[in-house]
Structures are given as C-alpha cells and as structure tokens.
XYZ file of C-alpha atoms in Angstrom:
721
model
C 52.780 82.864 73.443
C 53.525 79.229 74.116
C 53.076 78.316 77.751
C 56.207 77.241 79.652
C 56.119 74.089 81.734
C 56.662 74.763 85.425
C 59.382 72.121 85.444
C 61.409 73.966 82.842
C 61.224 77.219 84.888
C 62.208 75.353 88.117
C 65.175 73.683 86.387
C 66.283 76.977 84.868
C 66.077 78.863 88.137
C 67.886 76.064 89.990
C 70.710 76.126 87.400
C 71.022 79.927 87.576
C 71.169 79.872 91.379
C 74.089 77.418 91.161
C 75.892 79.695 88.612
C 75.391 82.745 90.844
C 76.516 80.997 94.029
C 79.675 79.623 92.420
C 80.452 82.993 90.880
C 79.882 84.941 94.078
C 82.278 82.605 95.879
C 84.820 82.936 93.064
C 84.731 86.761 93.149
C 85.261 86.886 96.956
C 88.211 84.505 96.678
C 89.877 85.973 93.595
C 89.141 89.678 93.079
C 92.134 90.859 95.122
C 94.763 88.993 93.157
C 93.193 88.304 89.754
C 93.463 90.928 87.000
C 90.520 93.182 87.775
C 89.439 93.455 84.190
C 89.089 89.639 84.113
C 87.039 89.820 87.323
C 84.648 92.390 85.798
C 84.380 90.457 82.515
C 83.749 87.191 84.301
C 80.907 88.862 86.266
C 79.511 90.166 82.969
C 79.783 86.662 81.382
C 77.673 85.298 84.262
C 74.882 87.730 83.406
C 75.345 86.835 79.698
C 75.038 83.173 80.470
C 71.872 83.718 82.517
C 70.212 85.589 79.628
C 71.308 83.042 77.071
C 69.788 80.295 79.237
C 66.597 82.238 79.818
C 65.861 83.386 76.269
C 65.124 79.899 74.835
C 62.876 79.112 77.780
C 60.876 82.335 77.903
C 61.163 83.316 74.233
C 60.076 80.119 72.470
C 59.585 81.012 68.763
C 60.894 84.607 69.331
C 64.666 84.252 68.918
C 64.615 85.949 65.481
C 62.492 88.856 66.706
C 64.369 89.694 69.903
C 67.885 90.748 70.815
C 68.818 91.173 74.473
C 71.291 94.065 74.691
C 73.465 95.111 77.652
C 73.685 98.858 78.361
C 75.574 100.918 80.931
C 78.034 99.022 83.103
C 76.644 95.775 81.724
C 77.274 96.857 78.142
C 80.812 98.074 79.058
C 81.524 94.738 80.806
C 82.153 96.467 84.162
C 79.817 94.408 86.381
C 80.600 94.688 90.130
C 78.986 92.467 92.735
C 75.863 94.624 93.218
C 75.760 96.409 89.859
C 72.364 96.692 88.135
C 71.724 94.754 84.991
C 70.904 97.514 82.552
C 68.955 95.655 79.831
C 67.433 96.652 76.511
C 64.960 94.254 75.027
C 65.322 95.099 71.341
C 62.554 93.631 69.226
C 60.800 93.756 65.837
C 57.495 92.454 64.507
C 55.871 91.813 67.875
C 52.780 93.260 69.320
C 52.838 95.139 72.607
C 51.124 92.272 74.493
C 53.585 89.580 73.373
C 56.708 91.554 74.089
C 55.430 92.609 77.511
C 54.509 88.986 78.299
C 58.062 87.898 77.408
C 59.767 90.682 79.301
C 57.472 90.192 82.305
C 58.496 86.511 82.629
C 62.131 87.275 82.065
C 62.220 90.159 84.554
C 60.250 88.131 87.078
C 62.970 85.474 86.976
C 65.742 88.006 87.426
C 63.987 89.761 90.321
C 63.296 86.374 92.008
C 67.047 85.795 91.798
C 67.676 89.158 93.540
C 69.278 90.602 90.403
C 68.523 94.343 90.215
C 67.406 95.209 86.678
C 66.714 98.462 84.898
C 65.117 97.711 81.517
C 63.528 99.198 78.384
C 61.532 97.631 75.565
C 62.195 99.305 72.196
C 62.413 98.746 68.486
C 65.463 99.901 66.549
C 63.437 102.897 65.347
C 62.299 103.776 68.864
C 65.883 103.553 70.148
C 67.158 105.945 67.541
C 64.217 108.329 67.944
C 64.662 108.432 71.750
C 68.441 108.673 71.493
C 68.069 111.645 69.214
C 65.969 113.441 71.891
C 67.663 112.233 75.101
C 71.466 112.345 75.351
C 71.534 110.053 78.390
C 69.844 107.411 76.222
C 72.381 108.086 73.480
C 75.202 107.578 76.055
C 73.739 104.218 77.039
C 73.471 103.160 73.384
C 77.131 103.988 72.817
C 77.924 101.341 75.459
C 75.467 98.846 73.982
C 76.552 95.222 73.525
C 74.572 92.343 72.018
C 74.087 89.481 74.556
C 71.536 87.059 73.219
C 69.052 86.633 70.375
C 69.083 88.097 66.860
C 72.426 89.884 66.423
C 71.273 91.296 63.049
C 68.788 93.426 64.972
C 71.690 94.793 67.040
C 73.783 95.441 63.905
C 70.905 97.438 62.453
C 70.787 99.489 65.615
C 74.566 100.090 65.468
C 74.366 101.280 61.842
C 71.612 103.739 62.763
C 73.505 104.828 65.824
C 76.588 105.700 63.796
C 74.524 108.038 61.582
C 72.839 109.514 64.654
C 76.178 110.230 66.319
C 77.398 112.091 63.196
C 74.284 114.267 63.322
C 74.125 114.820 67.089
C 77.787 115.480 67.832
C 77.646 119.135 68.739
C 74.393 118.877 70.766
C 75.628 115.720 72.546
C 78.884 117.540 73.559
C 76.967 120.555 74.871
C 74.544 118.383 76.889
C 77.320 116.293 78.378
C 79.208 119.460 79.495
C 76.062 120.588 81.264
C 75.724 117.192 82.942
C 79.400 117.369 83.992
C 78.900 120.819 85.586
C 75.801 119.566 87.387
C 77.709 116.534 88.651
C 80.599 118.713 89.836
C 78.192 120.914 91.735
C 76.677 117.889 93.448
C 79.742 115.748 94.120
C 82.416 118.408 94.111
C 85.298 119.357 91.863
C 87.906 117.933 94.227
C 89.498 114.516 94.216
C 90.851 114.811 97.789
C 87.642 114.314 99.768
C 87.875 111.915 102.717
C 84.582 110.223 101.710
C 85.128 110.223 97.974
C 82.543 108.915 95.553
C 84.393 106.493 93.360
C 81.848 106.707 90.608
C 80.527 110.285 90.405
C 83.296 112.197 92.130
C 86.114 114.147 90.371
C 88.673 111.769 88.922
C 86.287 108.882 89.351
C 84.859 106.268 86.988
C 82.176 108.539 85.553
C 84.802 110.937 84.375
C 86.387 108.083 82.476
C 83.015 107.081 81.048
C 82.419 110.664 79.892
C 85.838 110.718 78.277
C 84.948 107.572 76.318
C 81.499 108.834 75.285
C 82.887 112.149 74.070
C 85.764 110.376 72.310
C 83.418 108.036 70.547
C 81.148 110.838 69.367
C 83.964 113.308 68.533
C 86.830 111.089 67.330
C 85.304 107.608 66.765
C 87.525 105.992 69.441
C 86.383 104.632 72.773
C 89.485 103.497 74.731
C 92.839 104.753 75.966
C 94.759 103.262 73.056
C 92.599 105.243 70.652
C 93.272 108.422 72.593
C 96.993 107.644 72.502
C 96.896 107.294 68.729
C 95.256 110.759 68.566
C 98.051 112.235 70.710
C 95.813 112.959 73.670
C 97.790 110.540 75.823
C 101.394 109.381 75.768
C 102.514 105.821 76.482
C 103.454 106.356 80.087
C 100.171 108.178 80.812
C 98.257 105.268 79.205
C 99.898 102.848 81.634
C 99.045 105.112 84.607
C 95.483 105.621 83.403
C 94.788 101.886 83.086
C 96.328 101.357 86.516
C 94.222 103.999 88.291
C 90.957 102.898 86.608
C 91.788 99.311 87.584
C 92.374 100.307 91.204
C 89.085 102.259 91.308
C 87.208 99.167 90.074
C 88.992 96.893 92.576
C 88.043 99.301 95.366
C 84.437 99.380 94.046
C 84.235 95.619 94.090
C 85.503 95.560 97.692
C 83.020 98.268 98.667
C 80.117 96.304 97.224
C 81.196 93.151 99.046
C 81.758 94.887 102.409
C 78.544 96.947 102.199
C 76.509 93.953 100.840
C 74.871 96.443 98.463
C 75.648 98.879 95.660
C 77.808 101.524 97.274
C 80.310 103.937 95.659
C 81.164 106.060 98.671
C 84.480 105.579 100.425
C 82.741 105.999 103.770
C 84.786 106.653 106.870
C 83.206 103.732 108.741
C 84.284 101.315 106.001
C 87.824 102.520 105.381
C 89.590 100.473 108.077
C 87.826 97.275 106.863
C 88.681 98.140 103.290
C 92.388 98.575 104.043
C 92.329 95.228 105.828
C 90.353 93.515 103.103
C 92.605 94.780 100.310
C 95.742 93.993 102.434
C 97.032 97.525 101.944
C 100.243 98.161 103.827
C 101.818 101.621 103.677
C 105.526 101.890 103.015
C 105.588 105.656 103.259
C 102.577 106.110 105.596
C 102.407 105.135 109.260
C 98.633 104.715 109.167
C 96.943 101.997 107.101
C 94.184 104.395 106.202
C 96.588 106.965 104.746
C 98.110 104.125 102.683
C 94.541 103.380 101.513
C 94.153 107.020 100.406
C 97.445 106.806 98.505
C 96.292 103.574 96.847
C 92.845 104.901 96.023
C 93.739 108.450 94.988
C 97.113 108.178 93.259
C 96.836 108.983 89.610
C 93.276 110.257 89.707
C 94.425 113.676 88.559
C 95.201 112.078 85.226
C 91.602 110.905 84.795
C 90.494 114.553 85.138
C 93.278 115.752 82.925
C 92.494 113.385 80.044
C 88.837 114.414 80.222
C 89.803 118.107 80.066
C 92.025 117.464 77.087
C 89.201 115.784 75.209
C 86.816 118.597 76.111
C 89.335 121.225 74.994
C 89.881 119.505 71.665
C 86.201 119.181 70.993
C 85.510 122.773 72.034
C 88.044 123.893 69.475
C 86.288 121.778 66.827
C 82.724 122.865 67.665
C 83.181 126.404 68.961
C 86.666 127.545 67.920
C 88.900 129.376 70.295
C 89.646 133.073 70.888
C 92.905 134.277 72.440
C 93.591 137.473 74.305
C 97.155 138.739 74.657
C 98.576 139.037 78.193
C 100.448 142.387 78.647
C 104.150 142.004 79.325
C 104.185 138.292 78.472
C 104.642 137.930 74.711
C 104.812 134.115 74.799
C 101.507 133.691 76.690
C 97.857 134.338 75.867
C 94.514 133.838 77.604
C 91.619 131.665 76.436
C 88.454 130.289 78.003
C 90.437 127.258 79.200
C 93.064 129.426 80.988
C 96.560 130.586 80.120
C 97.874 129.361 76.719
C 101.509 128.979 75.809
C 102.633 130.108 72.397
C 104.999 127.277 71.914
C 107.678 128.596 69.464
C 108.087 131.780 71.489
C 108.130 129.761 74.757
C 111.022 127.714 73.393
C 112.927 130.919 72.766
C 112.198 132.013 76.346
C 113.590 128.746 77.726
C 116.761 129.125 75.645
C 117.276 132.538 77.249
C 117.667 130.934 80.664
C 115.945 129.480 83.709
C 115.084 132.899 85.223
C 113.340 133.927 82.027
C 111.269 130.699 82.063
C 110.067 131.611 85.554
C 107.910 134.260 83.992
C 105.335 131.596 83.177
C 104.761 130.970 86.899
C 104.858 134.670 87.724
C 102.197 135.384 85.110
C 100.014 132.582 86.417
C 100.211 133.818 90.037
C 99.518 137.409 88.971
C 96.512 136.454 86.852
C 95.237 133.783 89.223
C 94.453 131.490 86.232
C 94.968 127.841 85.622
C 96.927 126.653 82.557
C 94.868 125.256 79.684
C 95.228 121.480 79.199
C 97.466 122.138 76.166
C 99.676 124.556 78.127
C 99.839 122.145 81.047
C 101.151 119.429 78.705
C 103.805 121.799 77.403
C 104.819 122.658 80.962
C 105.046 118.992 81.950
C 107.237 118.322 78.860
C 109.616 121.217 79.612
C 109.560 121.241 83.394
C 113.075 119.899 83.771
C 114.356 123.101 82.136
C 112.306 125.306 84.447
C 112.439 123.626 87.869
C 115.610 125.242 89.143
C 114.343 128.741 88.303
C 111.017 127.949 89.939
C 112.576 126.838 93.237
C 114.841 129.949 93.225
C 111.957 132.335 92.640
C 109.168 130.542 94.446
C 108.910 132.980 97.380
C 108.201 135.819 94.925
C 104.887 134.153 93.973
C 103.620 134.649 97.526
C 103.687 138.458 97.560
C 100.698 140.749 97.846
C 97.935 140.290 95.240
C 99.505 137.074 93.826
C 97.701 133.770 93.918
C 100.404 131.100 94.454
C 97.655 128.518 94.960
C 97.149 128.175 91.196
C 100.809 127.403 90.634
C 100.901 124.880 93.539
C 97.813 123.064 92.157
C 99.361 123.076 88.661
C 102.553 121.455 89.952
C 100.463 118.877 91.771
C 98.559 118.054 88.534
C 101.710 117.522 86.473
C 103.335 115.468 89.219
C 106.099 117.932 90.051
C 105.019 119.349 93.388
C 107.603 117.168 95.164
C 110.342 119.218 93.496
C 109.392 122.502 95.184
C 107.287 121.451 98.184
C 107.950 117.775 99.147
C 106.448 118.331 102.568
C 103.106 119.279 100.987
C 103.035 116.509 98.351
C 102.864 113.651 100.779
C 100.037 115.184 102.825
C 97.550 114.911 99.912
C 97.179 111.360 101.152
C 96.971 112.079 104.862
C 93.445 111.876 106.266
C 91.860 113.857 109.115
C 89.302 111.378 110.308
C 87.803 113.383 113.156
C 84.267 113.840 111.805
C 85.042 117.505 111.261
C 87.501 117.788 108.400
C 86.268 117.131 104.861
C 89.501 116.944 102.855
C 92.949 115.416 103.153
C 95.598 117.554 104.795
C 97.252 118.583 101.504
C 94.084 119.916 99.903
C 92.906 121.521 103.178
C 96.214 123.413 103.095
C 95.519 124.589 99.498
C 92.008 125.731 100.500
C 93.450 127.619 103.446
C 95.883 129.410 101.138
C 93.030 130.277 98.777
C 91.006 131.795 101.624
C 93.961 133.937 102.577
C 94.294 135.106 99.000
C 90.644 136.205 99.105
C 91.282 138.255 102.262
C 93.613 140.561 100.259
C 90.548 142.134 98.609
C 88.856 143.008 101.927
C 89.198 146.706 102.807
C 89.949 146.019 106.469
C 93.094 144.033 105.618
C 94.152 144.318 102.001
C 96.300 147.404 102.219
C 97.269 147.095 105.914
C 101.111 147.582 106.046
C 101.263 145.485 109.270
C 100.276 142.296 107.402
C 103.111 140.411 105.783
C 101.134 138.566 103.105
C 104.083 136.385 101.934
C 104.509 134.964 105.437
C 100.759 134.650 106.027
C 100.265 132.707 102.753
C 103.150 130.403 103.552
C 101.654 129.834 106.993
C 98.301 128.883 105.378
C 100.115 126.327 103.261
C 102.342 124.924 106.008
C 100.256 125.135 109.211
C 98.894 121.514 109.129
C 101.708 119.720 107.325
C 103.079 118.405 110.666
C 100.082 116.021 110.665
C 102.163 113.756 108.445
C 104.255 112.999 111.541
C 103.204 110.856 114.473
C 104.112 113.567 116.981
C 102.018 116.651 117.936
C 101.448 118.412 114.602
C 102.171 121.977 115.633
C 105.571 120.987 116.980
C 106.312 118.949 113.821
C 105.114 121.957 111.778
C 107.696 124.193 113.366
C 110.418 121.765 112.256
C 108.971 121.866 108.709
C 109.115 125.736 108.792
C 112.868 125.546 109.494
C 113.507 123.452 106.357
C 111.156 125.514 104.122
C 112.575 128.803 105.344
C 116.099 127.747 104.574
C 115.067 126.536 101.094
C 113.236 129.794 100.341
C 115.883 132.033 101.788
C 113.742 133.650 104.485
C 115.407 135.953 107.037
C 115.648 134.965 110.697
C 112.850 137.442 111.577
C 110.606 136.050 108.826
C 111.364 132.514 109.929
C 110.528 133.372 113.537
C 107.184 134.872 112.528
C 106.304 131.844 110.407
C 107.177 129.491 113.253
C 104.970 131.520 115.557
C 101.967 131.316 113.196
C 102.340 127.547 112.639
C 102.975 126.780 116.323
C 100.011 128.932 117.556
C 97.455 128.525 114.694
C 94.971 126.802 117.111
C 95.347 129.415 119.889
C 92.635 131.938 119.042
C 90.031 129.353 118.090
C 90.712 127.459 121.334
C 90.200 130.544 123.514
C 87.245 131.804 121.493
C 85.251 128.567 121.762
C 86.532 126.901 124.974
C 87.760 129.585 127.385
C 86.463 132.784 128.976
C 88.856 135.054 127.162
C 87.768 138.089 129.205
C 89.118 136.493 132.361
C 92.206 138.546 133.456
C 94.563 135.570 133.470
C 93.530 134.641 129.967
C 94.017 138.193 128.726
C 97.462 138.390 130.289
C 98.479 135.077 128.723
C 97.217 135.958 125.254
C 98.833 139.430 125.196
C 102.123 137.953 126.346
C 101.988 135.195 123.732
C 100.947 137.350 120.762
C 103.044 140.469 121.665
C 101.871 142.982 119.071
C 99.017 143.944 116.739
C 100.771 142.806 113.588
C 101.163 139.274 114.892
C 97.523 139.283 116.117
C 96.218 140.271 112.682
C 98.207 137.514 110.968
C 97.068 134.923 113.462
C 93.441 136.027 113.230
C 93.373 135.750 109.443
C 95.099 132.372 109.557
C 92.557 131.134 112.132
C 89.610 132.269 110.057
C 91.097 130.803 106.852
C 91.839 127.497 108.617
C 88.261 127.096 109.810
C 86.733 128.138 106.463
C 88.979 125.644 104.625
C 87.604 122.700 106.594
C 84.404 122.450 104.528
C 81.746 124.634 102.994
C 79.712 124.478 106.220
C 82.477 124.861 108.840
C 82.321 128.617 109.092
C 79.267 129.813 111.028
C 78.072 133.173 112.328
C 78.537 131.875 115.862
C 82.197 131.056 115.257
C 82.669 134.308 113.376
C 81.151 136.313 116.217
C 83.274 134.686 118.865
C 86.490 135.172 116.977
C 85.617 138.689 115.961
C 84.986 139.626 119.583
C 88.242 138.091 120.754
C 90.147 139.762 117.933
C 88.848 143.257 118.496
C 89.179 142.916 122.286
C 92.841 142.003 121.980
C 93.467 144.532 119.176
C 92.136 147.351 121.445
C 94.422 146.036 124.228
C 97.495 145.897 121.993
C 96.963 149.056 119.866
C 95.075 151.481 122.116
C 96.615 150.005 125.255
C 93.083 149.638 126.609
C 93.319 147.327 129.589
C 90.351 145.127 130.574
C 89.428 147.463 133.360
C 89.461 150.491 131.023
C 87.234 148.741 128.462
C 84.890 147.728 131.277
C 84.604 151.358 132.522
C 83.860 152.591 129.047
C 81.208 149.966 128.407
C 79.504 150.581 131.795
C 79.394 154.291 131.081
C 77.667 153.623 127.752
C 75.215 151.145 129.349
C 74.283 153.616 132.075
C 73.216 156.135 129.425
C 71.283 153.592 127.469
C 69.474 152.199 130.565
C 68.499 155.707 131.628
C 67.186 156.477 128.116
C 65.170 153.273 128.171
C 63.543 154.350 131.464
C 65.003 151.599 133.643
C 65.554 151.971 137.345
C 68.955 153.070 138.754
C 69.169 149.870 140.750
C 69.122 147.910 137.502
C 72.466 149.535 136.533
C 73.929 148.720 139.928
C 72.957 145.017 139.450
C 74.333 145.059 135.915
C 77.703 146.471 136.926
C 78.322 143.320 139.023
C 78.147 141.015 135.989
C 81.328 139.587 134.473
C 83.260 141.099 131.537
C 82.327 138.009 129.458
C 78.744 139.272 129.405
C 79.240 143.050 129.460
C 81.901 143.197 126.754
C 80.820 140.121 124.813
C 77.193 141.212 124.245
C 75.980 144.126 122.173
C 74.757 147.117 124.274
C 71.323 147.013 122.568
C 70.949 143.353 123.538
C 71.946 143.964 127.144
C 69.309 146.776 127.468
C 66.660 144.540 125.960
C 67.495 141.762 128.417
C 67.370 144.142 131.364
C 63.972 145.358 130.189
C 62.787 141.713 130.100
C 64.031 141.132 133.645
C 62.311 144.302 134.952
C 59.010 143.487 133.319
C 58.994 139.801 134.303
C 56.199 138.810 136.634
C 57.173 136.698 139.730
C 57.317 132.968 138.814
C 57.189 133.731 135.042
C 59.565 131.932 132.663
C 60.817 134.025 129.767
C 62.436 132.352 126.769
C 63.796 134.078 123.623
C 64.972 132.206 120.519
C 67.417 133.521 117.943
C 67.920 131.419 114.859
C 71.540 131.173 113.758
C 72.670 129.040 110.788
C 70.746 125.810 110.662
C 70.871 123.748 112.867
C 72.007 126.219 115.586
C 69.948 128.341 117.951
C 70.691 130.936 120.607
C 68.282 130.525 123.530
C 67.993 133.130 126.293
C 66.234 131.948 129.471
C 65.137 134.289 132.346
C 63.755 132.654 135.555
C 64.073 132.733 139.272
C 67.423 131.305 140.159
C 67.810 128.298 142.424
C 70.446 125.610 142.968
C 70.494 123.020 140.184
C 68.715 125.196 137.547
C 71.598 124.983 135.075
C 71.820 121.195 135.416
C 68.093 120.869 134.824
C 68.226 123.074 131.711
C 71.172 121.031 130.380
C 69.177 117.853 130.934
C 66.225 119.238 128.995
C 68.465 120.202 126.035
C 69.982 116.749 126.081
C 66.543 115.084 126.112
C 65.557 117.235 123.127
C 68.691 116.173 121.211
C 70.352 119.556 121.457
C 74.114 119.724 121.856
C 75.223 122.711 123.956
C 77.975 124.567 122.109
C 78.307 127.367 124.680
C 76.553 128.455 127.881
C 76.687 131.797 129.652
C 75.259 131.822 133.214
C 74.506 135.107 134.978
C 72.459 135.986 138.076
C 70.890 139.417 138.638
C 69.229 139.900 142.025
C 68.228 136.249 142.322
C 67.046 136.119 138.686
C 68.906 133.782 136.326
C 69.956 135.090 132.897
C 71.224 132.101 131.028
C 72.228 132.231 127.326
C 72.816 128.962 125.440
C 74.010 128.343 121.908
C 72.805 124.892 120.951
C 72.918 122.587 117.957
C 70.016 120.463 116.851
C 71.623 117.035 116.480
C 68.615 115.561 114.635
C 68.692 118.362 112.076
C 72.451 118.098 111.745
C 72.237 114.352 110.958
C 69.555 114.959 108.399
C 71.559 117.613 106.530
C-alpha cells in the first residue's frame, strides 16, 4: 500500500475536527426546533462526509475495490449525538493484509476523533454467507446504505440480498420472534415504566425497527407509507406513528446530550433536566415531569400495535391460522392471537342493538383473553356503535371470575378508555417518583386489578361469600387515581369514587364500601410495618375503623394486591408475614370475638406445654409470660421455644447470633447477650457501619438478657441488583 504523508493525515484530521465541532454546536442549538428527521440525517451526512474525505487519503488506488457501507442506525440515517458508526468495509480482489492495513488506518483515525465504531470486513460473498446463517447480520444488511467507494459493489450485494431474503423469509421471521420474546423478558412488555428504555422497551424504537425488518422481508416494504398501502395502517395512524417515532428520537438526542454518552434510559435523575431542556410545559398536568411522560409515552401503543399487525399477517402467511369456536358467542372465535371477530356476523349483532354488541366485552372478560390485532381494528372502527352499551353494562364485567382488566387494557390500546373511565386514562402519564414504584399510576392500577383477579382462584378467598369481588376489583382500579390531584390522594380518591359510583349505578351501601377501601387502602400496611399492632390502643383503633370481617378481608386483599403491583420485587416474605399476622390477629378478634387478652392466655397456655416438653425450667415460663404481645403472638411457638433454649444454654458473657436468610438482600438476625444501657444503639451503629438498613427491630429483655431480633436489608447488595 502506498504510504501516506504525515501532512495529509494531519490536514485530514484537522478538517474533520472542524466539521465535528461545527456539527455538535449546530445539533445543540437546533435539535429542539428543527425537524428531527433533518437533525438525524444531518448527523448522518457528517459521518458520510468524514468517510468520503478519508477514503481517498487512506485508500489510494483502492477506490474501485472498496465500498464503505453504513449499517444499523448509520445505515438507517438515524445517527444521534453518541450513536456508534456501524461500518461495513465491503471489498473485492484484495488480500487480507492490504484490507486490514486500510481498515486499521481508517479506524485509527475515527477512534482518535472519539467516534465509536463497530466494523466488519467482508466480501459480497462473505456478507451473503454470514447473513444466511445469522439473522442479526441479515437485519443489519437490510438497513445497509452505500456511503463511499465503488457503488457497484454495493449494488451486487443488494441483488444477492434480495435473493437471500426470498429464501430466508420463514426462518428470519421465526428468529426475530424469538429475539422479540427475549427482549420483552429483559426490558418488559409494558410501555408505562417510569424509567423506560427508549430503544429496547415496549413501544420503543427497536419495535419500529423490527416492524420495518419484518415488512421488508415479508412484504417488500420498509416504511409507514408502504404499510399504509398494504392496509396495515390508516392515514390518521400513519400521522400518529411518524409523530411518536419523531418524539422518541428527539428525546433520545436530548438524553445523549445530557448524559454526554450513549444512553437510552429515561432515568429518574435525568427527567427534570430533560423536561427543562425540551421546554415541556404541561397543559393538563400540574407537574412538568408528568407532562414529560405524556410527551414521551403518548402514541407508543400504536408502535406495538403496528408490530403486532405485521406479525399476525406474517404468521397467517407462514403458519396459517386455526380457529376454535367460543360457546354462546356465534360471532366470535379464538385463535393463537386472542379473540377473533367474525365480521359479517358481528355486523348483524351491531344492527340488533347496543346491548347485543356488549356481548363482545362480556366474552372477553369471561375468557380473560386479549383481542387479536385484526379484531382490535374492527372494534376501533365500530366503537362508536358500542360505547353506550359498554358504559351501561360496565359494572357487569367486574363480577366474580371475570377479568375486566383485559377489557380496560383493550380500551386503552384503541384510545377509547376516556369514554368509560376518564379518571383512569389521565393517570397513565402520572409518575410516582419515590424510588419505590416502578410504573405510572394508571398501569399500577391495572396491575393491582390483575392481582385481585388472580386471588379469585385461591381456595381461602375465591368462594368466600363475604367478599364482594365487584367492589374489590373497582377498588383495585381506583385506589390510587387521586394521585392525579395535588391534594392528599386518598381524599381525592374518595371524591373520584363518588363520580364513578354514580356513573356505574352503585347502591349507597356499595358506594360506602368502595369509599372505605379507597380511603383506607394504606391502613394495614402502615400498621404492619410501622406500628406495634398488638398494642391495645392500636387494636382498639383498627377494630373500630374496620368494623367487621368482610371489610377486613377486602382491605387485606387490596393491600396485598397494591404492594404486589408496585414491581416484580416489591412483595417479600417479610411483608407477607407481617400482613398475614396482622390480618389473622384482627380476623380472630372480629370473627371469634377473641380479645387480645384471650389470645394471649391461649398462647401462654400452649407455650407452657411446649417449654415443659422441651425440659426447660419453670422459671423460664414465668420470665416469658412478662414479654409483650408483639413477641408472644407475633412469633411462631416453635421459634420461641428455640430462643428460650438458647438463653438457658448461654454461658455468662457469651454472644449468640442466629441468621435467617430472607429474600435477597434481607436477613433476620437474632442476638442474645447480657443487657446493658446503650446496647441497642451500639447494635444499630454496627448495622449502619456494615451498610445494613434496619427494616424492623424487636427488643426484649428476659432476666437481664437481651433478646433482640432485627430484620435488615443489605444496601450494597440492593444497589448491585
């Protein structure tokens, strides 16, 4: 290879630095107001210009044997400030040493300029061979775009690629579905995450890329206009789709600039700065960050919907489709995608009246199935003829064994939730930025409803006549909707109950019960985790507040569902045990009329027998009987006997410690030692020094011996999760 004068390389590098500096300044000044597609293309053109300047310098005499090809986001002309340059060096008639010398010099320049590059060196034949074996390579080749050098080489690649696509269609489709499922498992199937991944998350840019790849392989089209021509999009949806993809890219550009690195996560610590940077002002939302969610999330359901339509169409082509009839619903059938609508018969049903059309929603709630993409499109088209009947019969969907959550989610997806539940619709864009909640209020409410639906199958509760499942399910859906107001959310929630109850035609008794559940949905969790609920004043307060066993059961199930709906990790055995103890303690009080003193007498009688059987001294029981109800009723009898044995066997001055592993990163630590003033403070200091957060502490003294039980959380392990 011809040597390159140092002066030429220096001049080239200096020129490229000027280009990059000017462009970076231009992006920062213009990305908020300029058409985002022009911003992305301009960033792509800068990379193009760099390569076109570099090729003549580093590839002297090689221009006919090399074509520099953009892949990935570079090929799609979607370059953001810190996007990688995904580069294919396509070549012919060059030995391995010469092509590696060229690529080494070119890549060295790009790396010196702080441009992140992923690259490959291949001939046309190698590209096609690798693409035939690796579907991720085939995806990148679909996005390929010639940048510099011999375009004929690229055209040869494109011709071979077209033939390969025709051969690989079915296998490519299958592989991409597997990739989609893996991505959903990793990044979630839900749009409404507070820290959403703009690229890989549901409704994000990767979903749109997958739609394009599948459309190219399956239909020979690679944009929204092509999908519209195929009937997979209508004109209004095409406008919405372009808008939401554009907003996602504008947000991605802002994230890159604020993070000063490639970053696709809408991180909580960046959201305030993002809202300020993008000058987002909420007309309908009091908080700027909620306005940011609205701006970032609105329309993302359509990205998922279009992908599902394409997948459904291709499944029909490659695999066919089998239908199963649904008993009692002649105009409906069931397929792998969900409930299908037999359109001519459905039209006849609509003609028969609004109440008859309601059968679609009744069937969906009974079966607990989503509509297929085709059926969803039919529903959206005909919803105006069904909406009055739906509002009239909505409460019926909440009865025992029904799953109203699937209907609610369907209405959200077709943009009609506002018609039946306007209070819920707005909360899909309300955040709960407390470091605890994982989803927006609206989706948290849906998850809570889904958890309650699952409780119906549990033997302890499913057939209990004291549980009003309609009211409980409504409470799950409504309990947090007051967070859309600036005032205290339980108070605002009670006001929402009044409106919803009137709309659904609930009786005064049902309305009162629903108000109680919404107003007090934090009560049991508060007492379980932060109060000594065995303390007589606490018992008296809770019994007076809850009144009867039926209300207790409803409140307990709502509390459990609410905690479980926060995230996949929010429900722990420690929380479950605390709530379970409180629930059964109060249930015994309300049902069996077992007062605290009566339960204490029964427990002490049982413990006396167990201690005697274990061979412990009589004085040990006398000491034990002086301990508080929190310990005696809150601990299992077997554990109490074990701890008494430890105390009796302990040598003077000995320190006994027992560890019980709860869910990672939590531990229960029992410490037995001679008691003295300040012992608890010292132990707390030790836990703090070891980066343990104390979740609960139980302090008891038996004949000058401390029996302290701590539940702690390893903060280092928690952060590393």
